[in-house]
Amino acid sequence: MAPGILAPEPSFTLNEMDKTAKEKHDFGAVIEDLDLNNISGADHYGLKDIDIKKGILHAWHADAPKEEDFLKGHTRFQRWHIDAPLYARDPAWFTTLRCIQRPTAPELTIHWDDGSGLTMKTEPGLTAFFSNVQTYGMMTEDERQIADHSWVEYAPHPYQWMGDCKAQPTGLGLVSEGKEKTLGELGPYDEKNVKRYPMVWVNPVTGERAFMVHGICVRRAFLRSSETEEPRVVDDVAEIREWLKPIQERVLRPDYIMLPKVEEGDVVMWANYQVFHTAVDYPDHWGARTMHQANIGASQGPVGPVPIPSVS
């Protein structure tokens, strides 16, 4: 998908590939002893007659929609994110998602539920995307000047750190309620594995800049407007989120969000260093959603417009 501004039609030719379960395509690894005609069934890797039940995905929102509304097709974006551990290992450059099965009806309505009145329609079982190259392009000159020279530090074991927090109704960012764990509560961690990343990630091929701050996991921000300026260290997560919110929400509009329609056997591949994505939940009784997701952590992490200090 084009990273600059997401468009419904690709800029390249798509050729349908009729791949059967007996064929093997070696893209770096071949999986043996897997019957692709029976991914979901009564016996799944020795687990017999088991249905995995999940909770409502947007239940972690601070003000979740009512269950009766959800059952009528009132849904939300769950959690806008990138596929990244943000501790010890660097994020994958790309993620692939293969659709095994999903329901295609009835239609859902995604609600922002933030007072804006914004909504958009979708089929069930799809993944939503927006471009952070576009986010960068929508920033003011002053904001870009700061973003180009600044960086963030993610919490050790970041998803444990924010595990008790609740989200904004749009699924983008957290509500600041002081529920983050203290470093002492996280248990042992290695300071060398704490990740500091630039706010802006530069595509080494195209030179495009993307505003790539995973706000739900940021513990500290280092703000400056030039390489020579001493950074202002912000360790108040509420202040960090207040600064990020208006920047990141500008692109969160129906016109800028893509929900690529995938059929069984389709593969979606995206630039994990340039886009955010999220699941969109639907009532379980509409049918099972089975996907195969794959990504490999990069050997080199994101690079910004200017160098940033590493964790000492």
GROMACS .gro file of C-alpha atoms in nm:
model
  312
    1MET     CA    1   0.000   0.000   0.000
    2ALA     CA    2   0.119   0.349  -0.075
    3PRO     CA    3   0.254   0.499   0.246
    4GLY     CA    4   0.210   0.869   0.166
    5ILE     CA    5  -0.168   0.887   0.147
    6LEU     CA    6  -0.365   0.564   0.161
    7ALA     CA    7  -0.572   0.512  -0.151
    8PRO     CA    8  -0.833   0.245  -0.226
    9GLU     CA    9  -0.664   0.143  -0.552
   10PRO     CA   10  -0.300   0.026  -0.569
   11SER     CA   11  -0.049   0.187  -0.802
   12PHE     CA   12   0.064  -0.155  -0.924
   13THR     CA   13  -0.096  -0.455  -1.092
   14LEU     CA   14  -0.246  -0.729  -0.878
   15ASN     CA   15  -0.234  -1.076  -1.030
   16GLU     CA   16  -0.450  -1.341  -0.870
   17MET     CA   17  -0.254  -1.650  -0.761
   18ASP     CA   18  -0.442  -1.975  -0.731
   19LYS     CA   19  -0.243  -2.137  -0.452
   20THR     CA   20  -0.349  -2.479  -0.332
   21ALA     CA   21  -0.273  -2.646  -0.002
   22LYS     CA   22  -0.032  -2.887  -0.176
   23GLU     CA   23   0.190  -2.612  -0.313
   24LYS     CA   24   0.492  -2.478  -0.126
   25HIS     CA   25   0.636  -2.134  -0.190
   26ASP     CA   26   0.968  -2.074  -0.015
   27PHE     CA   27   0.977  -1.709   0.093
   28GLY     CA   28   1.251  -1.779   0.346
   29ALA     CA   29   1.080  -2.057   0.538
   30VAL     CA   30   0.869  -2.362   0.460
   31ILE     CA   31   0.620  -2.488   0.718
   32GLU     CA   32   0.580  -2.865   0.722
   33ASP     CA   33   0.299  -3.086   0.850
   34LEU     CA   34   0.028  -2.823   0.820
   35ASP     CA   35  -0.297  -2.894   0.640
   36LEU     CA   36  -0.402  -2.560   0.494
   37ASN     CA   37  -0.744  -2.704   0.416
   38ASN     CA   38  -0.812  -2.760   0.784
   39ILE     CA   39  -0.670  -2.458   0.967
   40SER     CA   40  -0.976  -2.428   1.188
   41GLY     CA   41  -1.141  -2.749   1.290
   42ALA     CA   42  -1.216  -3.001   1.559
   43ASP     CA   43  -0.847  -3.087   1.606
   44HIS     CA   44  -0.613  -2.788   1.601
   45TYR     CA   45  -0.256  -2.902   1.677
   46GLY     CA   46  -0.390  -3.156   1.926
   47LEU     CA   47  -0.641  -2.916   2.082
   48LYS     CA   48  -0.970  -3.094   2.024
   49ASP     CA   49  -1.316  -2.936   2.008
   50ILE     CA   50  -1.202  -2.607   2.158
   51ASP     CA   51  -1.341  -2.264   2.079
   52ILE     CA   52  -1.127  -1.974   2.196
   53LYS     CA   53  -1.349  -1.703   2.339
   54LYS     CA   54  -1.225  -1.345   2.361
   55GLY     CA   55  -1.365  -1.046   2.536
   56ILE     CA   56  -1.493  -0.743   2.348
   57LEU     CA   57  -1.180  -0.581   2.205
   58HIS     CA   58  -1.280  -0.224   2.284
   59ALA     CA   59  -1.366  -0.312   2.644
   60TRP     CA   60  -1.031  -0.155   2.736
   61HIS     CA   61  -1.164   0.187   2.630
   62ALA     CA   62  -1.227   0.417   2.925
   63ASP     CA   63  -1.591   0.461   2.818
   64ALA     CA   64  -1.677   0.147   2.625
   65PRO     CA   65  -1.997   0.130   2.417
   66LYS     CA   66  -2.294  -0.051   2.564
   67GLU     CA   67  -2.318  -0.419   2.481
   68GLU     CA   68  -2.667  -0.383   2.334
   69ASP     CA   69  -2.536  -0.117   2.092
   70PHE     CA   70  -2.238  -0.336   1.999
   71LEU     CA   71  -2.469  -0.628   1.918
   72LYS     CA   72  -2.654  -0.396   1.678
   73GLY     CA   73  -2.331  -0.319   1.489
   74HIS     CA   74  -2.205  -0.011   1.680
   75THR     CA   75  -1.830  -0.067   1.697
   76ARG     CA   76  -1.500   0.120   1.736
   77PHE     CA   77  -1.137   0.108   1.636
   78GLN     CA   78  -0.977  -0.109   1.901
   79ARG     CA   79  -0.613   0.001   1.942
   80TRP     CA   80  -0.410   0.196   1.685
   81HIS     CA   81  -0.056   0.059   1.695
   82ILE     CA   82   0.249  -0.069   1.516
   83ASP     CA   83   0.380  -0.424   1.550
   84ALA     CA   84   0.669  -0.356   1.783
   85PRO     CA   85   0.796  -0.494   2.115
   86LEU     CA   86   0.951  -0.152   2.196
   87TYR     CA   87   1.190  -0.331   2.432
   88ALA     CA   88   1.499  -0.545   2.358
   89ARG     CA   89   1.414  -0.599   1.988
   90ASP     CA   90   1.349  -0.359   1.702
   91PRO     CA   91   1.016  -0.361   1.516
   92ALA     CA   92   0.966  -0.544   1.190
   93TRP     CA   93   0.988  -0.335   0.874
   94PHE     CA   94   0.685  -0.512   0.728
   95THR     CA   95   0.393  -0.719   0.853
   96THR     CA   96   0.192  -0.970   0.651
   97LEU     CA   97  -0.162  -1.081   0.731
   98ARG     CA   98  -0.323  -1.371   0.546
   99CYS     CA   99  -0.699  -1.410   0.556
  100ILE     CA  100  -0.806  -1.768   0.619
  101GLN     CA  101  -1.171  -1.690   0.688
  102ARG     CA  102  -1.391  -1.408   0.807
  103PRO     CA  103  -1.759  -1.311   0.798
  104THR     CA  104  -1.855  -1.058   0.530
  105ALA     CA  105  -2.192  -0.942   0.666
  106PRO     CA  106  -2.382  -0.772   0.815
  107GLU     CA  107  -2.234  -0.425   0.790
  108LEU     CA  108  -2.086  -0.248   1.093
  109THR     CA  109  -2.067   0.121   1.173
  110ILE     CA  110  -1.744   0.243   1.333
  111HIS     CA  111  -1.811   0.530   1.574
  112TRP     CA  112  -1.548   0.776   1.695
  113ASP     CA  113  -1.761   0.842   2.006
  114ASP     CA  114  -1.545   1.144   2.092
  115GLY     CA  115  -1.806   1.414   2.033
  116SER     CA  116  -1.708   1.462   1.668
  117GLY     CA  117  -1.999   1.260   1.532
  118LEU     CA  118  -1.766   1.085   1.286
  119THR     CA  119  -1.857   0.737   1.163
  120MET     CA  120  -1.770   0.502   0.878
  121LYS     CA  121  -1.908   0.175   0.747
  122THR     CA  122  -1.715  -0.151   0.723
  123GLU     CA  123  -1.755  -0.521   0.669
  124PRO     CA  124  -1.670  -0.736   0.973
  125GLY     CA  125  -1.323  -0.883   1.018
  126LEU     CA  126  -1.119  -0.613   0.843
  127THR     CA  127  -0.810  -0.423   0.961
  128ALA     CA  128  -0.797  -0.042   0.945
  129PHE     CA  129  -0.490   0.164   0.850
  130PHE     CA  130  -0.376   0.525   0.836
  131SER     CA  131  -0.050   0.673   0.710
  132ASN     CA  132   0.191   0.849   0.942
  133VAL     CA  133   0.365   0.996   0.640
  134GLN     CA  134   0.039   1.182   0.594
  135THR     CA  135   0.036   1.267   0.966
  136TYR     CA  136   0.380   1.425   0.925
  137GLY     CA  137   0.260   1.621   0.622
  138MET     CA  138  -0.032   1.762   0.823
  139MET     CA  139   0.193   1.899   1.099
  140THR     CA  140   0.278   2.268   1.124
  141GLU     CA  141   0.631   2.387   1.048
  142ASP     CA  142   0.697   2.440   1.419
  143GLU     CA  143   0.570   2.092   1.503
  144ARG     CA  144   0.786   1.934   1.234
  145GLN     CA  145   1.090   2.127   1.355
  146ILE     CA  146   1.043   1.979   1.703
  147ALA     CA  147   0.954   1.631   1.579
  148ASP     CA  148   1.255   1.610   1.345
  149HIS     CA  149   1.498   1.674   1.631
  150SER     CA  150   1.323   1.502   1.923
  151TRP     CA  151   1.291   1.147   2.050
  152VAL     CA  152   1.095   0.936   2.295
  153GLU     CA  153   1.189   0.672   2.547
  154TYR     CA  154   0.958   0.374   2.584
  155ALA     CA  155   0.893   0.212   2.919
  156PRO     CA  156   1.069  -0.115   3.004
  157HIS     CA  157   0.830  -0.401   2.927
  158PRO     CA  158   0.597  -0.132   2.790
  159TYR     CA  159   0.281  -0.338   2.753
  160GLN     CA  160   0.302  -0.449   3.115
  161TRP     CA  161   0.373  -0.089   3.216
  162MET     CA  162   0.051   0.037   3.056
  163GLY     CA  163  -0.151  -0.281   3.107
  164ASP     CA  164  -0.396  -0.126   3.354
  165CYS     CA  165  -0.454   0.190   3.149
  166LYS     CA  166  -0.765   0.268   2.947
  167ALA     CA  167  -0.791   0.409   2.596
  168GLN     CA  168  -0.954   0.702   2.425
  169PRO     CA  169  -1.283   0.610   2.250
  170THR     CA  170  -1.111   0.635   1.910
  171GLY     CA  171  -0.856   0.370   2.010
  172LEU     CA  172  -0.577   0.624   1.955
  173GLY     CA  173  -0.392   0.704   2.276
  174LEU     CA  174  -0.458   0.657   2.645
  175VAL     CA  175  -0.665   0.840   2.902
  176SER     CA  176  -0.430   0.966   3.173
  177GLU     CA  177  -0.552   0.824   3.503
  178GLY     CA  178  -0.222   0.746   3.676
  179LYS     CA  179  -0.261   0.371   3.624
  180GLU     CA  180   0.085   0.312   3.477
  181LYS     CA  181   0.300   0.072   3.677
  182THR     CA  182   0.606   0.203   3.856
  183LEU     CA  183   0.945   0.073   3.747
  184GLY     CA  184   0.961  -0.122   4.072
  185GLU     CA  185   0.634  -0.297   3.993
  186LEU     CA  186   0.765  -0.406   3.653
  187GLY     CA  187   1.029  -0.633   3.802
  188PRO     CA  188   1.381  -0.683   3.662
  189TYR     CA  189   1.474  -0.524   3.331
  190ASP     CA  190   1.795  -0.443   3.146
  191GLU     CA  191   1.857  -0.073   3.087
  192LYS     CA  192   2.040  -0.162   2.764
  193ASN     CA  193   1.714  -0.302   2.628
  194VAL     CA  194   1.514   0.016   2.687
  195LYS     CA  195   1.429   0.167   2.349
  196ARG     CA  196   1.479   0.528   2.249
  197TYR     CA  197   1.350   0.606   1.902
  198PRO     CA  198   1.327   0.928   1.702
  199MET     CA  199   0.981   1.077   1.669
  200VAL     CA  200   1.022   1.083   1.291
  201TRP     CA  201   1.127   0.771   1.100
  202VAL     CA  202   1.287   0.818   0.759
  203ASN     CA  203   1.227   0.568   0.480
  204PRO     CA  204   1.579   0.483   0.354
  205VAL     CA  205   1.454   0.421   0.000
  206THR     CA  206   1.207   0.705  -0.062
  207GLY     CA  207   1.326   0.957   0.198
  208GLU     CA  208   0.967   0.996   0.322
  209ARG     CA  209   0.926   1.099   0.684
  210ALA     CA  210   0.667   0.942   0.911
  211PHE     CA  211   0.563   1.065   1.255
  212MET     CA  212   0.593   0.733   1.438
  213VAL     CA  213   0.533   0.781   1.810
  214HIS     CA  214   0.357   0.489   1.977
  215GLY     CA  215   0.203   0.709   2.243
  216ILE     CA  216   0.051   0.438   2.462
  217CYS     CA  217   0.398   0.313   2.559
  218VAL     CA  218   0.597   0.638   2.586
  219ARG     CA  219   0.737   0.706   2.933
  220ARG     CA  220   0.960   1.006   2.857
  221ALA     CA  221   0.996   1.258   2.574
  222PHE     CA  222   1.304   1.462   2.484
  223LEU     CA  223   1.196   1.778   2.303
  224ARG     CA  224   1.421   2.013   2.109
  225SER     CA  225   1.411   2.217   1.788
  226SER     CA  226   1.771   2.172   1.668
  227GLU     CA  227   2.066   1.936   1.703
  228THR     CA  228   2.254   2.181   1.924
  229GLU     CA  229   1.967   2.262   2.159
  230GLU     CA  230   1.961   2.094   2.500
  231PRO     CA  231   1.644   1.881   2.506
  232ARG     CA  232   1.363   1.946   2.749
  233VAL     CA  233   1.294   1.618   2.926
  234VAL     CA  234   0.923   1.553   2.982
  235ASP     CA  235   0.844   1.264   3.215
  236ASP     CA  236   0.483   1.362   3.281
  237VAL     CA  237   0.294   1.115   3.061
  238ALA     CA  238  -0.021   1.328   3.072
  239GLU     CA  239   0.173   1.622   2.924
  240ILE     CA  240   0.325   1.398   2.656
  241ARG     CA  241  -0.016   1.264   2.556
  242GLU     CA  242  -0.167   1.612   2.554
  243TRP     CA  243   0.104   1.721   2.307
  244LEU     CA  244   0.064   1.412   2.086
  245LYS     CA  245  -0.317   1.401   2.074
  246PRO     CA  246  -0.397   1.691   1.837
  247ILE     CA  247  -0.110   1.596   1.606
  248GLN     CA  248  -0.206   1.231   1.570
  249GLU     CA  249  -0.583   1.285   1.558
  250ARG     CA  250  -0.568   1.508   1.247
  251VAL     CA  251  -0.534   1.206   1.023
  252LEU     CA  252  -0.802   1.011   1.209
  253ARG     CA  253  -1.085   1.091   0.970
  254PRO     CA  254  -1.290   0.864   0.744
  255ASP     CA  255  -1.137   1.012   0.427
  256TYR     CA  256  -0.786   0.913   0.541
  257ILE     CA  257  -0.854   0.565   0.679
  258MET     CA  258  -0.825   0.252   0.467
  259LEU     CA  259  -1.008  -0.072   0.539
  260PRO     CA  260  -0.877  -0.304   0.265
  261LYS     CA  261  -1.133  -0.566   0.176
  262VAL     CA  262  -0.970  -0.908   0.195
  263GLU     CA  263  -1.114  -1.235   0.077
  264GLU     CA  264  -1.011  -1.582   0.185
  265GLY     CA  265  -0.654  -1.645   0.069
  266ASP     CA  266  -0.565  -1.276   0.032
  267VAL     CA  267  -0.252  -1.138   0.195
  268VAL     CA  268  -0.222  -0.779   0.318
  269MET     CA  269   0.133  -0.648   0.356
  270TRP     CA  270   0.210  -0.309   0.508
  271ALA     CA  271   0.503  -0.083   0.589
  272ASN     CA  272   0.521  -0.114   0.966
  273TYR     CA  273   0.758   0.186   0.985
  274GLN     CA  274   0.503   0.414   0.817
  275VAL     CA  275   0.146   0.319   0.910
  276PHE     CA  276  -0.068   0.255   1.218
  277HIS     CA  277  -0.328  -0.021   1.211
  278THR     CA  278  -0.604  -0.158   1.431
  279ALA     CA  279  -0.857  -0.437   1.456
  280VAL     CA  280  -1.228  -0.356   1.444
  281ASP     CA  281  -1.442  -0.585   1.657
  282TYR     CA  282  -1.777  -0.742   1.570
  283PRO     CA  283  -2.019  -0.971   1.759
  284ASP     CA  284  -1.888  -1.328   1.788
  285HIS     CA  285  -2.206  -1.490   1.658
  286TRP     CA  286  -2.146  -1.332   1.316
  287GLY     CA  287  -1.877  -1.592   1.249
  288ALA     CA  288  -1.513  -1.681   1.307
  289ARG     CA  289  -1.223  -1.464   1.195
  290THR     CA  290  -0.901  -1.658   1.131
  291MET     CA  291  -0.586  -1.482   1.014
  292HIS     CA  292  -0.218  -1.576   0.990
  293GLN     CA  293   0.007  -1.288   1.087
  294ALA     CA  294   0.384  -1.291   1.033
  295ASN     CA  295   0.664  -1.044   1.086
  296ILE     CA  296   1.034  -1.066   1.169
  297GLY     CA  297   1.208  -0.813   1.392
  298ALA     CA  298   1.445  -0.590   1.199
  299SER     CA  299   1.822  -0.616   1.230
  300GLN     CA  300   1.834  -0.236   1.217
  301GLY     CA  301   1.585  -0.012   1.394
  302PRO     CA  302   1.430   0.315   1.278
  303VAL     CA  303   1.651   0.608   1.180
  304GLY     CA  304   1.547   0.971   1.214
  305PRO     CA  305   1.642   1.288   1.027
  306VAL     CA  306   1.921   1.355   1.281
  307PRO     CA  307   2.110   1.128   1.523
  308ILE     CA  308   1.975   1.083   1.875
  309PRO     CA  309   2.161   0.971   2.189
  310SER     CA  310   2.139   0.604   2.281
  311VAL     CA  311   2.046   0.480   2.625
  312SER     CA  312   2.356   0.499   2.843
   0.00000   0.00000   0.00000
